[in-house]
Short mmCIF file of N, CA and C in Angstrom, two decimals:
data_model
loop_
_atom_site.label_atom_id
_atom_site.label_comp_id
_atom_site.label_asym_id
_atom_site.label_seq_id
_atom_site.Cartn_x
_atom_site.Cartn_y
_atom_site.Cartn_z
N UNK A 1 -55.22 30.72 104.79
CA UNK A 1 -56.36 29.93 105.20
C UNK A 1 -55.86 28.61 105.76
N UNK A 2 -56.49 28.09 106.94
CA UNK A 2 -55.95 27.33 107.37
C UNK A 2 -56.05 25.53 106.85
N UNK A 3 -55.52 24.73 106.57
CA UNK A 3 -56.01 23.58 106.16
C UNK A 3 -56.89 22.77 106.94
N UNK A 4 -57.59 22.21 105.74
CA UNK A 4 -58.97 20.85 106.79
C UNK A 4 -59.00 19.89 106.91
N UNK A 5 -57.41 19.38 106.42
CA UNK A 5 -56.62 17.98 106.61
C UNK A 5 -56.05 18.17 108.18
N UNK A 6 -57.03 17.27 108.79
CA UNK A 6 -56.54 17.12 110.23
C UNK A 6 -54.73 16.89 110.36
N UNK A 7 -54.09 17.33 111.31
CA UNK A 7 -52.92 17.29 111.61
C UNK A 7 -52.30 16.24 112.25
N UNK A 8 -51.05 15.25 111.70
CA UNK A 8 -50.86 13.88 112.51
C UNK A 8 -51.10 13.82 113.72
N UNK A 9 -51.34 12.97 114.41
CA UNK A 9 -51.51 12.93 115.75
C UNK A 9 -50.22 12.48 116.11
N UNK A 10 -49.69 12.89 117.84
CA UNK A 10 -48.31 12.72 118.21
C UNK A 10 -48.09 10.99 118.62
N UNK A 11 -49.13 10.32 118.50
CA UNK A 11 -49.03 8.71 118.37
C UNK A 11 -48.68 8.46 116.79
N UNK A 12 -49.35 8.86 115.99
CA UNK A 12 -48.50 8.38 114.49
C UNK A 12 -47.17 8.76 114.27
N UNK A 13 -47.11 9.87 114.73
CA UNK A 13 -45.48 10.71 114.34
C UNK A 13 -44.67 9.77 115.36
N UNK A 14 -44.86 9.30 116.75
CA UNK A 14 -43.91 9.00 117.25
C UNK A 14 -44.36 7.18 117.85
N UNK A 15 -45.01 6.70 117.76
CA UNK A 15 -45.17 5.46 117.67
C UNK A 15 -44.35 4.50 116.93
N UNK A 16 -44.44 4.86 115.27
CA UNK A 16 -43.54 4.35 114.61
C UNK A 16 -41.91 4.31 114.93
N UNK A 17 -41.43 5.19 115.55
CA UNK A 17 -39.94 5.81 115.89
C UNK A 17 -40.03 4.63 117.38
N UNK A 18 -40.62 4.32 118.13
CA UNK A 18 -40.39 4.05 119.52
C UNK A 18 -40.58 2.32 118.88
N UNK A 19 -41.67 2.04 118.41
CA UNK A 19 -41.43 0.55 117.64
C UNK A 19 -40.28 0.17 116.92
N UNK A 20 -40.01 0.90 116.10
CA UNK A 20 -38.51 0.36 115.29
C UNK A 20 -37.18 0.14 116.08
N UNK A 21 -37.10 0.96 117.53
CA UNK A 21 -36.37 1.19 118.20
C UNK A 21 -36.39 -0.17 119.06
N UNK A 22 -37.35 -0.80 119.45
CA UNK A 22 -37.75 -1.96 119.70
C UNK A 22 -37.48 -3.12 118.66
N UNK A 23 -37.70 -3.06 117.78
CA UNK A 23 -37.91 -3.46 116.61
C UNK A 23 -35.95 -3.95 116.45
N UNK A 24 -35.78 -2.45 116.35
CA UNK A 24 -34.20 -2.89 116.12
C UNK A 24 -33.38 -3.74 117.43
N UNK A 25 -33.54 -3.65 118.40
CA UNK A 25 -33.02 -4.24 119.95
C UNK A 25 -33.31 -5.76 119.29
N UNK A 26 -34.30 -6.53 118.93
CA UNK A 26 -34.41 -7.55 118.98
C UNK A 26 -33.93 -8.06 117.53
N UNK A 27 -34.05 -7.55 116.15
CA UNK A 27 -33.10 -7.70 115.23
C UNK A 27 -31.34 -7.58 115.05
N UNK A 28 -31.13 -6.96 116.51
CA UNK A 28 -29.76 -6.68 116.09
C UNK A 28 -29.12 -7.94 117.12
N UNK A 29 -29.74 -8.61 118.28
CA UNK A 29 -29.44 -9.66 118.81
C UNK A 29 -29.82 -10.86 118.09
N UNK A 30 -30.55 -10.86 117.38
CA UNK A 30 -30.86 -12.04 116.35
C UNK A 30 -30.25 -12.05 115.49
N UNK A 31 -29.34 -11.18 114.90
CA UNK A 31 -28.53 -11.38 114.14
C UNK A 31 -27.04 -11.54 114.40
N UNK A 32 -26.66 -10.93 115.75
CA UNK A 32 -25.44 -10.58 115.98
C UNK A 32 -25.31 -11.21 117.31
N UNK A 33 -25.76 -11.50 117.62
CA UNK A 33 -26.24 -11.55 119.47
C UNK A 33 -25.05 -13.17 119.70
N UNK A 34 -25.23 -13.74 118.21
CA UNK A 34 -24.60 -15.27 118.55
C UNK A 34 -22.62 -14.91 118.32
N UNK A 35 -22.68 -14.33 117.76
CA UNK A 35 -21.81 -13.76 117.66
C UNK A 35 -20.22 -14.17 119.19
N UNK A 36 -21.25 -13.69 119.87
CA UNK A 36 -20.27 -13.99 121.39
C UNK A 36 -20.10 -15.41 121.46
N UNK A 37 -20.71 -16.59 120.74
CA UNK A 37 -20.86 -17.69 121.00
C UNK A 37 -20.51 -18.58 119.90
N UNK A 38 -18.95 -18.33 119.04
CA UNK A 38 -18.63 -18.85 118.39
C UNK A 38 -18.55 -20.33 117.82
N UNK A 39 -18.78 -21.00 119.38
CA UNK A 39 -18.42 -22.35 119.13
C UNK A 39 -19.93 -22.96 119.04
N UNK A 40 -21.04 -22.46 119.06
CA UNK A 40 -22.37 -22.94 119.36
C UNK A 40 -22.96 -23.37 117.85
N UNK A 41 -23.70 -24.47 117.75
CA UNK A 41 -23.95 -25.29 116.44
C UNK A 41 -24.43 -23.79 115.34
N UNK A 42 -24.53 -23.92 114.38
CA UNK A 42 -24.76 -23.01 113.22
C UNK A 42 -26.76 -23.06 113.41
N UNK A 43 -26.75 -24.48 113.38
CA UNK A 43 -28.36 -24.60 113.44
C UNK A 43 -29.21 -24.23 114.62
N UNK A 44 -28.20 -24.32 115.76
CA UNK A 44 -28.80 -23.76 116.66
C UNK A 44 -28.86 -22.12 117.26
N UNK A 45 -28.48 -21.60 116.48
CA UNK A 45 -28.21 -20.14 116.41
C UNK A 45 -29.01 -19.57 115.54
N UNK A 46 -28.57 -20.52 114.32
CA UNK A 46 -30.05 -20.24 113.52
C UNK A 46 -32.11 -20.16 113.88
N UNK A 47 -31.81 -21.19 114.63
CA UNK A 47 -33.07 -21.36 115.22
C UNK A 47 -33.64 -20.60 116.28
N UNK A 48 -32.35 -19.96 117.04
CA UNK A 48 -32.38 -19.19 118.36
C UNK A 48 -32.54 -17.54 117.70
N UNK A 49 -31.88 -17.28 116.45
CA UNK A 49 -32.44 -15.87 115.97
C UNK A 49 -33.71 -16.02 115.35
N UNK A 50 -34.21 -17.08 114.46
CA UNK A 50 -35.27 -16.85 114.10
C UNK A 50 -36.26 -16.78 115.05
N UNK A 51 -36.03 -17.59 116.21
CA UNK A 51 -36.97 -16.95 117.69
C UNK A 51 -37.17 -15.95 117.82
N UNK A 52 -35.79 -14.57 118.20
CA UNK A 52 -35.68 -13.65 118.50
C UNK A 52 -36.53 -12.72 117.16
N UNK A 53 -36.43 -13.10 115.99
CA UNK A 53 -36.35 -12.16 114.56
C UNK A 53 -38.30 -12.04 114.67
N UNK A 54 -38.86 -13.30 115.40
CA UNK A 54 -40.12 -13.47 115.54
C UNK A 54 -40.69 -12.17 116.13
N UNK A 55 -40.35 -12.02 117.39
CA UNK A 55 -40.63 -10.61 118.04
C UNK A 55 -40.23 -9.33 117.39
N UNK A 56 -39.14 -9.28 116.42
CA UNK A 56 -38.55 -7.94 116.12
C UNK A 56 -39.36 -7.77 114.71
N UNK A 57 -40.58 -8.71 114.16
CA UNK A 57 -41.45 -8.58 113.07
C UNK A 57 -42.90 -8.05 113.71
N UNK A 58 -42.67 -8.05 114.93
CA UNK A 58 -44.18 -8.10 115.49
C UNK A 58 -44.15 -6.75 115.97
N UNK A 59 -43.17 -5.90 116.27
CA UNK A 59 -42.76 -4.65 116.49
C UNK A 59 -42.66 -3.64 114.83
N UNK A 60 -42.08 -4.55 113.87
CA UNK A 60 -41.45 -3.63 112.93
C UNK A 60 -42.64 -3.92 111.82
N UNK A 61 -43.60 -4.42 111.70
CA UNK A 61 -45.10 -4.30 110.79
C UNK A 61 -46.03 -3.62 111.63
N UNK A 62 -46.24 -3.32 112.27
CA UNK A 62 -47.34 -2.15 113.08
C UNK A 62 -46.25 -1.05 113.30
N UNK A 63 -45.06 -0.51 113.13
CA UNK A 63 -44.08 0.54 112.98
C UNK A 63 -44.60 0.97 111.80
N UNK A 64 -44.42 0.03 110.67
CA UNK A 64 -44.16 0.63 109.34
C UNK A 64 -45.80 0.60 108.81
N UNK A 65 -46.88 -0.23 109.67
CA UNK A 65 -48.36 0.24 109.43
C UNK A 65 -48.33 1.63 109.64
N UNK A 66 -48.26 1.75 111.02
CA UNK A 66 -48.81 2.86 111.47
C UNK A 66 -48.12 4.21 111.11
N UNK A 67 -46.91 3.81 110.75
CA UNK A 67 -46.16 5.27 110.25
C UNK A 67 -46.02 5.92 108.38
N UNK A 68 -46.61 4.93 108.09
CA UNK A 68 -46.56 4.78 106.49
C UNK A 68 -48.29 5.97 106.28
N UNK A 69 -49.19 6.55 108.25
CA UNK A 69 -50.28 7.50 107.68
C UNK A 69 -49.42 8.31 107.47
N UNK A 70 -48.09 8.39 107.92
CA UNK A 70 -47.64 10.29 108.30
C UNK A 70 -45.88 10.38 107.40
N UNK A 71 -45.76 9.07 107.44
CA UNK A 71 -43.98 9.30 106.85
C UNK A 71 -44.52 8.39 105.21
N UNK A 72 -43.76 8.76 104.71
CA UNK A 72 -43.44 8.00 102.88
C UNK A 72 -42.87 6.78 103.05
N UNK A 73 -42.95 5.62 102.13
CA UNK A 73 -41.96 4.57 102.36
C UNK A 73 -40.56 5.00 102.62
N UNK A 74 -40.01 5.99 101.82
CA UNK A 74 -39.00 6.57 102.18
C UNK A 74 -38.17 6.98 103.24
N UNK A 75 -39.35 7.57 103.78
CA UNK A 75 -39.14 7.92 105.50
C UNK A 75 -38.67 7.02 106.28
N UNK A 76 -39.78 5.95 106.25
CA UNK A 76 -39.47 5.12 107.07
C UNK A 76 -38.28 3.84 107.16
N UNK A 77 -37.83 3.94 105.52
CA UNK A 77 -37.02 3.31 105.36
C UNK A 77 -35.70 3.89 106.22
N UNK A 78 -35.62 5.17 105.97
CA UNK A 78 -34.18 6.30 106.07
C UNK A 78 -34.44 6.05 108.14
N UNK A 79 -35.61 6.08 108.46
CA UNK A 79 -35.89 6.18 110.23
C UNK A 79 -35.37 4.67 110.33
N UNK A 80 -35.71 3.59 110.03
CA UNK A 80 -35.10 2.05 109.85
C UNK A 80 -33.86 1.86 110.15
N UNK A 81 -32.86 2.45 109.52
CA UNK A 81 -31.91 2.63 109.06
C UNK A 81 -30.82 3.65 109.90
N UNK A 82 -31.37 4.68 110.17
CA UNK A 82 -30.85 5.78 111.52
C UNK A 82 -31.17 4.80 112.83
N UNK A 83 -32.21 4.56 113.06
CA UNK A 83 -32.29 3.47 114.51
C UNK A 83 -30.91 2.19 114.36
N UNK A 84 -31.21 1.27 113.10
CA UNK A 84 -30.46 0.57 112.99
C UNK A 84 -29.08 0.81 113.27
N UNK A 85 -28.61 1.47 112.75
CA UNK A 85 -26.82 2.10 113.03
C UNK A 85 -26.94 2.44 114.17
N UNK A 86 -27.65 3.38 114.67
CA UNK A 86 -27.33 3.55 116.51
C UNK A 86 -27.60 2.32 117.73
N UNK A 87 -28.70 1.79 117.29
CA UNK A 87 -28.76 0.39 118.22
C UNK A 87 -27.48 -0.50 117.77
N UNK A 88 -26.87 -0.62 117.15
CA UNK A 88 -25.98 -1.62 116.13
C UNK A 88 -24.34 -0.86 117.20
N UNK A 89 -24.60 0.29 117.21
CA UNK A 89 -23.39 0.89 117.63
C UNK A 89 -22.99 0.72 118.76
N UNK A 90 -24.43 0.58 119.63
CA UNK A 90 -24.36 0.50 121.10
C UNK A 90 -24.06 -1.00 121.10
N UNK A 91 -24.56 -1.66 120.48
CA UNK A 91 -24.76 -3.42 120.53
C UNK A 91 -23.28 -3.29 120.91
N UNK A 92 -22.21 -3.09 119.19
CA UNK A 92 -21.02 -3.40 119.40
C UNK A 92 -20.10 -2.70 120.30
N UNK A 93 -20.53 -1.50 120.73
CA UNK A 93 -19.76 -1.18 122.09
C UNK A 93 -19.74 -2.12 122.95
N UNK A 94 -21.14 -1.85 123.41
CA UNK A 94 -21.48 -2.25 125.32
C UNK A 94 -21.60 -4.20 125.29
N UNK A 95 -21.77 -4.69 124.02
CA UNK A 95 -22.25 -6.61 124.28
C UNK A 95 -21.04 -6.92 123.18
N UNK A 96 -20.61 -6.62 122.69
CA UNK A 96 -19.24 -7.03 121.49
C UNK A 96 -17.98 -6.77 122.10
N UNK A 97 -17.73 -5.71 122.96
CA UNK A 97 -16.71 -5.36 123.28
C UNK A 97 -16.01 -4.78 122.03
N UNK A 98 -16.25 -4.03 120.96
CA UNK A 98 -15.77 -3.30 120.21
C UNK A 98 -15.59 -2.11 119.92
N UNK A 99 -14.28 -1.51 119.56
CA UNK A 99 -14.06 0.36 119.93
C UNK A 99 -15.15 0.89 118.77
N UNK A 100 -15.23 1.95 119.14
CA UNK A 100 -15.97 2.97 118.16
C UNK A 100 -14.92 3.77 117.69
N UNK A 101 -14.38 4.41 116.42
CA UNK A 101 -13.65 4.64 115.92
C UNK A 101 -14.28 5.98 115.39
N UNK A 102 -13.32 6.91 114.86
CA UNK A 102 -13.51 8.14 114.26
C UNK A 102 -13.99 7.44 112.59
N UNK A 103 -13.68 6.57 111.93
CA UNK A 103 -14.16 6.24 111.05
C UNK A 103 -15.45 5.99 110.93
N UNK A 104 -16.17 5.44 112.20
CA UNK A 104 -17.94 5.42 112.05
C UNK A 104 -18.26 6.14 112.25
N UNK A 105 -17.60 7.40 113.15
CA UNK A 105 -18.27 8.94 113.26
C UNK A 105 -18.40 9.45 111.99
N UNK A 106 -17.55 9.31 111.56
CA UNK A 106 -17.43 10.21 109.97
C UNK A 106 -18.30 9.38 108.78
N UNK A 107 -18.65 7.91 109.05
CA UNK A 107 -19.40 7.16 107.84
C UNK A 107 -20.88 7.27 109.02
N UNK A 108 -21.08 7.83 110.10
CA UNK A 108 -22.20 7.81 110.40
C UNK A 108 -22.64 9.13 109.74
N UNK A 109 -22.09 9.97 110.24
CA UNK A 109 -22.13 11.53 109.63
C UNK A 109 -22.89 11.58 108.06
N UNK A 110 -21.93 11.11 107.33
CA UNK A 110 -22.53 10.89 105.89
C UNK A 110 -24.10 10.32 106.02
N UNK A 111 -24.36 8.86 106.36
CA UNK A 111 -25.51 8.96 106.48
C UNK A 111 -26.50 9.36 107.08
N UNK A 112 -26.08 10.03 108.12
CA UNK A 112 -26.84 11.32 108.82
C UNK A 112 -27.60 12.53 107.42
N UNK A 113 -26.04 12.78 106.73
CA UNK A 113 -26.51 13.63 105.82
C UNK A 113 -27.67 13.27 104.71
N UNK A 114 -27.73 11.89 104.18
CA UNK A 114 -28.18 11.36 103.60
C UNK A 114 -29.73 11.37 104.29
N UNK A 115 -29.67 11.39 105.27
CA UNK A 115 -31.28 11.19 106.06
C UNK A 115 -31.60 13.06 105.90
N UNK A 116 -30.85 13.61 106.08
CA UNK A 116 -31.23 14.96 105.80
C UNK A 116 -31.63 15.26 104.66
N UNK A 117 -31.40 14.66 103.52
CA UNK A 117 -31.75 14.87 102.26
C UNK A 117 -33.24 14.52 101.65
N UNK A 118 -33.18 13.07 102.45
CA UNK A 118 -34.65 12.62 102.42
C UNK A 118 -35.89 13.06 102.98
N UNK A 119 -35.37 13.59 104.51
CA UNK A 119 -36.62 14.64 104.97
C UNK A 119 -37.13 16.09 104.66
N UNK A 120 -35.67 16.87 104.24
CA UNK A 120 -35.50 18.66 104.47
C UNK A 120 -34.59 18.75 103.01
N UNK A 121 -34.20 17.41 102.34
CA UNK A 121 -33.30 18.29 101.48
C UNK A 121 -33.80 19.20 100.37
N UNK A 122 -32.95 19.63 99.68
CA UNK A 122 -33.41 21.30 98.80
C UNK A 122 -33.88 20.83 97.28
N UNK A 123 -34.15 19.15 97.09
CA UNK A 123 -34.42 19.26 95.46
C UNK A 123 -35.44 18.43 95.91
N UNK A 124 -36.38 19.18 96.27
CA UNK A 124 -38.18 18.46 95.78
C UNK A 124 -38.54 18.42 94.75
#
């Protein structure tokens, strides 16, 4: 018999995922972004991410509104967290100038697995 709990809509399921993704772009330059700019005052870096951190709150509370009808806190924590490491990865490639190493393949991997556990894993 079929259920009479309407089925997520493809804006809840994927809204949340495209915000955090946003969400993360502007958290990971607000945090890291000064980074290239070693010699620049502490306070003014400070002040220049909390600018940036402004926008990446205004993206990441209507993410975790709107996805908290269809994913668990859980979910969205573990989706947080998968965006985070891949925007973070690209950051330090392509704006850090830093190698990617077989060591983050293999500590990404793990928490890959770890996100598998939380969506599909076998002890409900």
């Amino acid at each position: 018999m079929p259920s009479l709990a309407a089925a997520p809509s493809l804006f809840s399921l994927l809204a949340p995922i495209v915000l955090l993704i946003g969400s993360n772009v502007f958290m990971t330059f607000a945090w890291y972004g000064h980074l290239k700019f070693p010699g620049a005052a502490l306070w003014v870096v400070v002040f220049i991410s909390w600018g940036i951190a402004f926008f990446e709150y205004w993206l990441a509370v209507p993410a975790n509104r709107i996805g908290y009808s269809v994913y668990s806190g859980a979910e969205l924590k573990t989706i947080q967290e998968v965006i985070s490491l891949s925007v973070f990865a690209l950051f330090a490639i392509f704006y850090l100038g830093e190698k990617f190493t077989l060591n983050h393949v293999l500590g990404f991997a793990f928490i890959a697995l770890g996100a598998f556990f939380i969506f599909k894993g076998p002890l409900k």
